[in-house]
Short mmCIF file of C-alpha atoms in Angstrom, two decimals:
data_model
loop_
_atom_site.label_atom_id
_atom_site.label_comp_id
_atom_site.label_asym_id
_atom_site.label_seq_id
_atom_site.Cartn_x
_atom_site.Cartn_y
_atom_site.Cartn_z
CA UNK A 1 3.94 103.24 25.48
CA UNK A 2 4.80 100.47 22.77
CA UNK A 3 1.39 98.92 23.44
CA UNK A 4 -0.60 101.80 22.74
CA UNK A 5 -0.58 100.98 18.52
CA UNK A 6 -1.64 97.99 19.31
CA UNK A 7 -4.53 98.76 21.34
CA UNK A 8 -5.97 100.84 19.26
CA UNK A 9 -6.49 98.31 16.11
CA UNK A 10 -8.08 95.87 18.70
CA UNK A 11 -10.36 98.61 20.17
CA UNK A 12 -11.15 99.33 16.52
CA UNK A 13 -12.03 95.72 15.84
CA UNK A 14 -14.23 95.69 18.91
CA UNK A 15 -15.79 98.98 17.43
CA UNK A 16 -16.53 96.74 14.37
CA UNK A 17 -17.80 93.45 16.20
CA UNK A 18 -20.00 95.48 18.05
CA UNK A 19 -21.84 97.76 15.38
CA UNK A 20 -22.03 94.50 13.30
CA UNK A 21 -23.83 93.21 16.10
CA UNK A 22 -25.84 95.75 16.74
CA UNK A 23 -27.09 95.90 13.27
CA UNK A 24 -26.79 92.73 11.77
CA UNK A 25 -28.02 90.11 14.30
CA UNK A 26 -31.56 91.26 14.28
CA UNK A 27 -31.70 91.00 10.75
CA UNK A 28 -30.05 87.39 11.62
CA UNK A 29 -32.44 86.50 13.94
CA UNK A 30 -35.65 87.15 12.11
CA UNK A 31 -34.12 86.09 9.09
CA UNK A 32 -35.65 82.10 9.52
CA UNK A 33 -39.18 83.18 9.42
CA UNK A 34 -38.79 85.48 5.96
CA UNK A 35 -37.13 82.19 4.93
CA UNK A 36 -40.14 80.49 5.83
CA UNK A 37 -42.66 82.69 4.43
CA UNK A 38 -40.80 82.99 1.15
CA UNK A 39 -40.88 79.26 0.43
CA UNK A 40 -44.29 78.39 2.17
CA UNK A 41 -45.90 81.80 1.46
CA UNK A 42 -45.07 83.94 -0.84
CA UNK A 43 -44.12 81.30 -3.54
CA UNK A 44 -47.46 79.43 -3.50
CA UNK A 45 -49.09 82.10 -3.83
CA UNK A 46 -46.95 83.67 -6.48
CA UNK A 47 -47.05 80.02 -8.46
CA UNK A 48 -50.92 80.11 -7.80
CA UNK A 49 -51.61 83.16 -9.70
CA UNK A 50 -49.33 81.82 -12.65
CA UNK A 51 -51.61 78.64 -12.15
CA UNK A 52 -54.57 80.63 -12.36
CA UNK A 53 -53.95 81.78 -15.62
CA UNK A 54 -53.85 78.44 -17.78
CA UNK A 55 -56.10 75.80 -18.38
CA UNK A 56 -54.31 73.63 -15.90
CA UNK A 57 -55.41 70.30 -14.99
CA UNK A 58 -54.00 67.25 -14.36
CA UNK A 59 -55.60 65.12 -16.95
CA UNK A 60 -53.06 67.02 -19.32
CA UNK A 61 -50.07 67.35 -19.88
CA UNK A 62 -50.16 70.71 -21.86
CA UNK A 63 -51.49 73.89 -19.83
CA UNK A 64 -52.79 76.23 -22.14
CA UNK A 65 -52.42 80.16 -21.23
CA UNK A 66 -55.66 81.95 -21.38
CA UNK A 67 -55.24 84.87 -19.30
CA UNK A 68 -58.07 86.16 -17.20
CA UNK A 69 -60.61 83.48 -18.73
CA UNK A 70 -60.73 81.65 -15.52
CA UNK A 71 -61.52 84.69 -12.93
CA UNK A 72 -64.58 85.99 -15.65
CA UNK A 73 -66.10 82.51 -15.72
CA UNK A 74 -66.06 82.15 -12.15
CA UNK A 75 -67.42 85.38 -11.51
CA UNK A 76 -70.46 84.08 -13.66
CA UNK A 77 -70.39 80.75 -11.88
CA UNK A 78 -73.64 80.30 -9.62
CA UNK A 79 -71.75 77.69 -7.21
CA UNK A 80 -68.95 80.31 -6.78
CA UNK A 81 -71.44 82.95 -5.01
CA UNK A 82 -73.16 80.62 -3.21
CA UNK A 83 -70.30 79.54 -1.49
CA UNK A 84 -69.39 83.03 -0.99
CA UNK A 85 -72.67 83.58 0.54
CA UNK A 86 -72.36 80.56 2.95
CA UNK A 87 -68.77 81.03 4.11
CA UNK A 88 -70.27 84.92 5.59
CA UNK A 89 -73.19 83.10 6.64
CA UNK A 90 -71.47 80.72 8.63
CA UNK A 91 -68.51 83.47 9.67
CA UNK A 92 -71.02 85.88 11.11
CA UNK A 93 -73.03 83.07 13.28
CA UNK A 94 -69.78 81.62 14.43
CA UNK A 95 -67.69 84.68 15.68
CA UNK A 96 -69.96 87.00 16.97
CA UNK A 97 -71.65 85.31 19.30
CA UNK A 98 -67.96 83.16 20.09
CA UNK A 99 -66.32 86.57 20.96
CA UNK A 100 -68.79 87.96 22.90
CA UNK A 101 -68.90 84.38 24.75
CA UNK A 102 -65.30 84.24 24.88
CA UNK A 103 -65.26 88.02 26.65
CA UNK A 104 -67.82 86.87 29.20
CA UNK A 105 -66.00 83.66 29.96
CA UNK A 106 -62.46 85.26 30.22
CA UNK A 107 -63.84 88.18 32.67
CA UNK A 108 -65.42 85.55 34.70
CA UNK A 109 -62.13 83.57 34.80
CA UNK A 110 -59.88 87.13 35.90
CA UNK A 111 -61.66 86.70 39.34
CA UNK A 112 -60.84 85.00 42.32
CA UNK A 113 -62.32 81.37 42.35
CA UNK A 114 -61.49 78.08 43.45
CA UNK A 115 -59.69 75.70 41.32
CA UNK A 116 -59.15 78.77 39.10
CA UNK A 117 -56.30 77.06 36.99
CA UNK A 118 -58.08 74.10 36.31
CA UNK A 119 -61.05 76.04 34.66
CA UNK A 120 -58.50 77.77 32.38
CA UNK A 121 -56.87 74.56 31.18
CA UNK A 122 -60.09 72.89 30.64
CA UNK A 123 -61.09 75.84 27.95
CA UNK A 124 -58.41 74.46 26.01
CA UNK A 125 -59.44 70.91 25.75
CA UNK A 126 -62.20 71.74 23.29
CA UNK A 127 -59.06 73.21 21.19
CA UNK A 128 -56.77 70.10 20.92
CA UNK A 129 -59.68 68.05 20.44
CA UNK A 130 -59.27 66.54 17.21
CA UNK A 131 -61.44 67.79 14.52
CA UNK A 132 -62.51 64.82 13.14
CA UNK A 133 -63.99 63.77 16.57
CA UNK A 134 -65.82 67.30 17.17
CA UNK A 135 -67.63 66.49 13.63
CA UNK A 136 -68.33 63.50 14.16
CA UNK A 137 -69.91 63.76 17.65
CA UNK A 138 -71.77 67.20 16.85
CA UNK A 139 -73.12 65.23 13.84
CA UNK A 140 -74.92 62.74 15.94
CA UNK A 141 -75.90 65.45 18.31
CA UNK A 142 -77.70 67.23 14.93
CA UNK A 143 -78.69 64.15 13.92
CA UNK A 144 -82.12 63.92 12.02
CA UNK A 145 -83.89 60.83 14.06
CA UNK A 146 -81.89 60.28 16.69
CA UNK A 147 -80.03 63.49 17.28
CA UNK A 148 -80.33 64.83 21.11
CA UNK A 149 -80.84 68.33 19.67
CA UNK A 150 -83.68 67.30 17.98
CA UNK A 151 -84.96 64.97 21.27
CA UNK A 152 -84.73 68.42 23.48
CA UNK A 153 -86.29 70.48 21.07
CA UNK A 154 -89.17 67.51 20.85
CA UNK A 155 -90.14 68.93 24.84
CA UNK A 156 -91.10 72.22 23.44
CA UNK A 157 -93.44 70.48 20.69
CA UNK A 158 -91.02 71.55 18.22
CA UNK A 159 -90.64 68.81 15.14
CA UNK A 160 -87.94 67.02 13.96
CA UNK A 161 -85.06 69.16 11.93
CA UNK A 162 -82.97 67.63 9.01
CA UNK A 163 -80.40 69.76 10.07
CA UNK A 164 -77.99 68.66 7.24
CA UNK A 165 -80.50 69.03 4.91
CA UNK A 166 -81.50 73.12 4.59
CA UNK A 167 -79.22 76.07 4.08
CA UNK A 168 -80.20 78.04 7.81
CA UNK A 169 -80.12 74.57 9.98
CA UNK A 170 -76.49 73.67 8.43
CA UNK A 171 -75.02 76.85 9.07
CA UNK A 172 -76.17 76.88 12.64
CA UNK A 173 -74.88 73.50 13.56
CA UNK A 174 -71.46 74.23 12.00
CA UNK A 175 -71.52 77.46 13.56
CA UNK A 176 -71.85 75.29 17.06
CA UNK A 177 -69.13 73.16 16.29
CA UNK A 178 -66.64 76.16 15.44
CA UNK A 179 -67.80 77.98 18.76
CA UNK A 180 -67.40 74.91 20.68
CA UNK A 181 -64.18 74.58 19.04
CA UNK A 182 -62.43 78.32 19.52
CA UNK A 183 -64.24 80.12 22.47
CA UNK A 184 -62.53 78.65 25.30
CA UNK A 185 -58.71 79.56 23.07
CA UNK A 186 -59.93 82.65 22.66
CA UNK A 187 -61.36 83.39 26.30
CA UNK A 188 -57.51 82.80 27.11
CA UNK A 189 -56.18 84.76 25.00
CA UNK A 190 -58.42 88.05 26.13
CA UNK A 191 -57.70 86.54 29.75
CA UNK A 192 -54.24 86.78 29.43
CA UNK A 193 -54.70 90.71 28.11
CA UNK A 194 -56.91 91.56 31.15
CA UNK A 195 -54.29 90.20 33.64
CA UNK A 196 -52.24 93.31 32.91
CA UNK A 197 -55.36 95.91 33.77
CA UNK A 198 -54.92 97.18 37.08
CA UNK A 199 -56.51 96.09 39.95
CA UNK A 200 -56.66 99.46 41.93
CA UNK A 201 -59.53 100.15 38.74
CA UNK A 202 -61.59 97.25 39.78
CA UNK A 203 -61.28 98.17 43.63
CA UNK A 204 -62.24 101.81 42.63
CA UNK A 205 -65.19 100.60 40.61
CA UNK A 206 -66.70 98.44 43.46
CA UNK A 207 -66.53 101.11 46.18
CA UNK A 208 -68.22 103.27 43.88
CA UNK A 209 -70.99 100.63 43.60
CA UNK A 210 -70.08 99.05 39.99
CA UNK A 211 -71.64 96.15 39.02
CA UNK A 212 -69.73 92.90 37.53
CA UNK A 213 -70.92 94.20 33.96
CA UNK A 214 -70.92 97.79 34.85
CA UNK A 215 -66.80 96.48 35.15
CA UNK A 216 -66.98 94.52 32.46
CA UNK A 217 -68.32 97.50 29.83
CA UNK A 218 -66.80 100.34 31.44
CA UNK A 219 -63.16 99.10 32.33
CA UNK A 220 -62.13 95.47 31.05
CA UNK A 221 -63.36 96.51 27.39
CA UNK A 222 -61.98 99.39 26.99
CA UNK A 223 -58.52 98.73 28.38
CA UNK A 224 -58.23 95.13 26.20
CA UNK A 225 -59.31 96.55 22.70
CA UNK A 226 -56.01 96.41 21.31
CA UNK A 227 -56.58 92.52 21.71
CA UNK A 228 -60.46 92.66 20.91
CA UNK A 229 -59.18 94.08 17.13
CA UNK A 230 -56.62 91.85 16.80
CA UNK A 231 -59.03 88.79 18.12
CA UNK A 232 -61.57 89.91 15.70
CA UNK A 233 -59.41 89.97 12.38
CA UNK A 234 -57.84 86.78 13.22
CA UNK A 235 -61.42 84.75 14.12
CA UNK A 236 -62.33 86.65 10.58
CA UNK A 237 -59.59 85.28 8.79
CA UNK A 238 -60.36 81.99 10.03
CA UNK A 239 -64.23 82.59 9.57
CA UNK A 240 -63.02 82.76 5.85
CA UNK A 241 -61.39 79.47 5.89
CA UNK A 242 -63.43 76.85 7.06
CA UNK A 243 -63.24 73.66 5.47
CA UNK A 244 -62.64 71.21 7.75
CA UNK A 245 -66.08 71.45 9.39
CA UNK A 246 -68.12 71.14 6.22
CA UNK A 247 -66.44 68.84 4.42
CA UNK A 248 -66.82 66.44 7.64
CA UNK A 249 -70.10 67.39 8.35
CA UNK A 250 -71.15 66.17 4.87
CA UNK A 251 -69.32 62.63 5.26
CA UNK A 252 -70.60 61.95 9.01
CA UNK A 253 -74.23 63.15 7.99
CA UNK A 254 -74.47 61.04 5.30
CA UNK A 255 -75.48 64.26 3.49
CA UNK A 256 -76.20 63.16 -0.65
CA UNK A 257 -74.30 65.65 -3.30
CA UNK A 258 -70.51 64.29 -2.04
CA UNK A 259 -68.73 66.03 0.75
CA UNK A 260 -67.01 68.17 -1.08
CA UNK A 261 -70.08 69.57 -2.81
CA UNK A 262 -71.61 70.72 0.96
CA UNK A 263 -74.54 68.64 0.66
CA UNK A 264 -76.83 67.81 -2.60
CA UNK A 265 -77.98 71.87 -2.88
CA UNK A 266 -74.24 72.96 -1.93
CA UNK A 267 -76.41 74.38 1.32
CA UNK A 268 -73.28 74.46 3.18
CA UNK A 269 -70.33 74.59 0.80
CA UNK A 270 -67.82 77.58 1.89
CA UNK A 271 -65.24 78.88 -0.45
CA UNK A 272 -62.21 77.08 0.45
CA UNK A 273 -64.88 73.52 0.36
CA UNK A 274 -65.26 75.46 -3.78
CA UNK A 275 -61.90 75.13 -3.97
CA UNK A 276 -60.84 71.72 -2.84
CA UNK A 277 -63.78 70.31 -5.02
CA UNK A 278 -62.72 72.02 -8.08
CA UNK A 279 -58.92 71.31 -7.62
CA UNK A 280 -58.89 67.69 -5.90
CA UNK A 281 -62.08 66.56 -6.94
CA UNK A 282 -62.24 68.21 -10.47
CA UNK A 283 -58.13 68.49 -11.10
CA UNK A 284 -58.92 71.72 -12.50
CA UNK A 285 -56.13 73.63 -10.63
CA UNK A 286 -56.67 76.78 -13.18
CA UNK A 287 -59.70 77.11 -12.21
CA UNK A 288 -59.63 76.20 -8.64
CA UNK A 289 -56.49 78.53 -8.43
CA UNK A 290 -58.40 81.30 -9.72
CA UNK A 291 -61.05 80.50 -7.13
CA UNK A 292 -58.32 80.49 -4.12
CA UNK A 293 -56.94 84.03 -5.46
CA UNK A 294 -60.62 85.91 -5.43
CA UNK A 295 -60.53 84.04 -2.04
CA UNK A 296 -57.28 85.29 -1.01
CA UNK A 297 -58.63 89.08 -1.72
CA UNK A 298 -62.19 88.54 -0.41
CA UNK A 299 -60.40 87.37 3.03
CA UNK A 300 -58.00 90.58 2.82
CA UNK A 301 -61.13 92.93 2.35
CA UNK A 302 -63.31 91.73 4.83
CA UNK A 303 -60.44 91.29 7.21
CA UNK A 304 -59.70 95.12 6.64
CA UNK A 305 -63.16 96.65 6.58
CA UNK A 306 -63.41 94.53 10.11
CA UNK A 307 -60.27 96.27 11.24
CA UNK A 308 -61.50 99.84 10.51
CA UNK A 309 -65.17 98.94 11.77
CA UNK A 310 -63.70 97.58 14.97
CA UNK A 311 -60.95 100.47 15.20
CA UNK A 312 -63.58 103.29 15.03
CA UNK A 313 -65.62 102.00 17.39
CA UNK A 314 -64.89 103.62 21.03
CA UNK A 315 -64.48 101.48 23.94
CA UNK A 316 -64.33 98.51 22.19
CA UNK A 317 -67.97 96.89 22.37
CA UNK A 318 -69.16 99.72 24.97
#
């Protein structure tokens, strides 16, 4: 009987440990990412639109404030909306048709084949490829006199294309190189969302005399469009970041205007190409942080109006 008073302050601390456990540790363990975000995230972007509103460069010392001065000249600034208009160019030819491919590739990859693990690991290779090396070697395939684009096209009587040189031939070649570049990741990832459909609906579909695309429209789609949306927003997001491909394509095409410029009529200049040019090529971080904020909100409209576009539609892409 003299241990009972002590048994009950040690069941009481238990009762503590465990509803500090309960509610604390998952604050604990998600706690490194907010970390994260808050120093790589949220304070860049927060410094940015401080940035945005001086005349900031780094040929001074002294950074004037001047308030919204840098958003209304850029929304008068001609390079500005043509880079606009190119990034959505080069967004819509890329992701569409890489979806749709990717969909295609990843229901052809949920059947039974031989050497079936080897195919899926070989989508990835075009994904670890280094960038640099996918320019560079899709650059010589576009090339102008030598190009082996321009050699197959030469068996249909078609002429030579200077595909660095005009505003529709750029944007299709980099379009290439970003499907070659993100299909195959994104063939896995709807492949690994249309392992978990059940198979009894594919055996049901064939005795009723389905087709493969009958399947493919009527069953895979509809089942995986929680991962279609989120597929789509992400490739959009990323649609609305290129840079890497156009600035590369510039310097391996021997392109004339600079790199950063997206060839001598900015044919193929994107928005985030605008804004490395104006803040590493320029040093005008006011302005170029000005440029990465109307960015920031352009990618964070288009990325919603996607979402509800994609959302509303039934079925997926039925």
């Amino acid at each position: 009987m003299s241990s009972l008073p002590l048994a009950v302050p040690r069941r009481r601390r238990r009762s503590v440990r465990h509803t500090l456990d309960v509610r604390v540790s998952p604050y604990a363990y998600v706690a490194p990412f907010f970390l994260l975000f808050c120093a790589f995230g949220l304070f860049p972007l927060i410094y940015t639109a401080w940035v945005s509103l001086h005349d900031w460069t780094l040929l001074s010392d002294e950074h004037t404030f001047v308030g919204a001065k840098n958003f209304g000249t850029l929304l008068a600034d001609g390079y500005f909306w043509n880079a606009t208009f190119n990034t959505l160019s080069i967004g819509v030819l890329s992701t569409a048709p890489q979806l749709l491919l990717a969909i295609w590739l990843a229901h052809l990859l949920n059947r039974r084949l031989r050497f079936q693990t080897l195919f899926r690991v070989s989508l990835l290779l075009p994904n670890v490829t280094s960038v640099v090396a996918v320019v560079v070697i899709f650059s010589q395939l576009f090339g102008r006199d030598f190009g082996v684009i321009n050699w197959v096209l030469s068996w249909f009587g078609a002429g030579s294309v200077d595909w660095a040189a005009g505003t529709a031939s750029s944007h299709i070649a980099l379009s290439v190189m970003i499907m070659w570049r993100w299909t195959g990741y994104n063939a896995l990832i709807f492949l690994a969302a249309m392992q978990a459909v059940p198979r009894e609906l594919y055996e049901a579909a064939t005795l009723d005399g389905a087709s493969n695309f009958t399947q493919l429209r009527r069953i895979t789609i509809p089942m995986i469009r929680p991962t279609i949306i989120f597929v789509v927003i992400v490739s959009t997001i990323g649609a609305m970041q290129i840079i890497a491909e156009p600035l590369l394509f510039g310097a391996s095409s021997g392109a004339g205007g600079g790199a950063a410029s997206g060839g001598p009529d900015r044919q193929y200049q994107t928005l985030a190409l605008f804004v490395y040019e104006q803040g590493f090529t320029k040093f005008d971080f006011g302005y170029a942080s000005a440029a990465s904020w109307l960015m920031f909100l352009a990618v964070v409209l288009v990325a919603g109006v996607n979402f509800l576009i994609t959302r509303r539609v039934k079925g997926g892409l039925v």
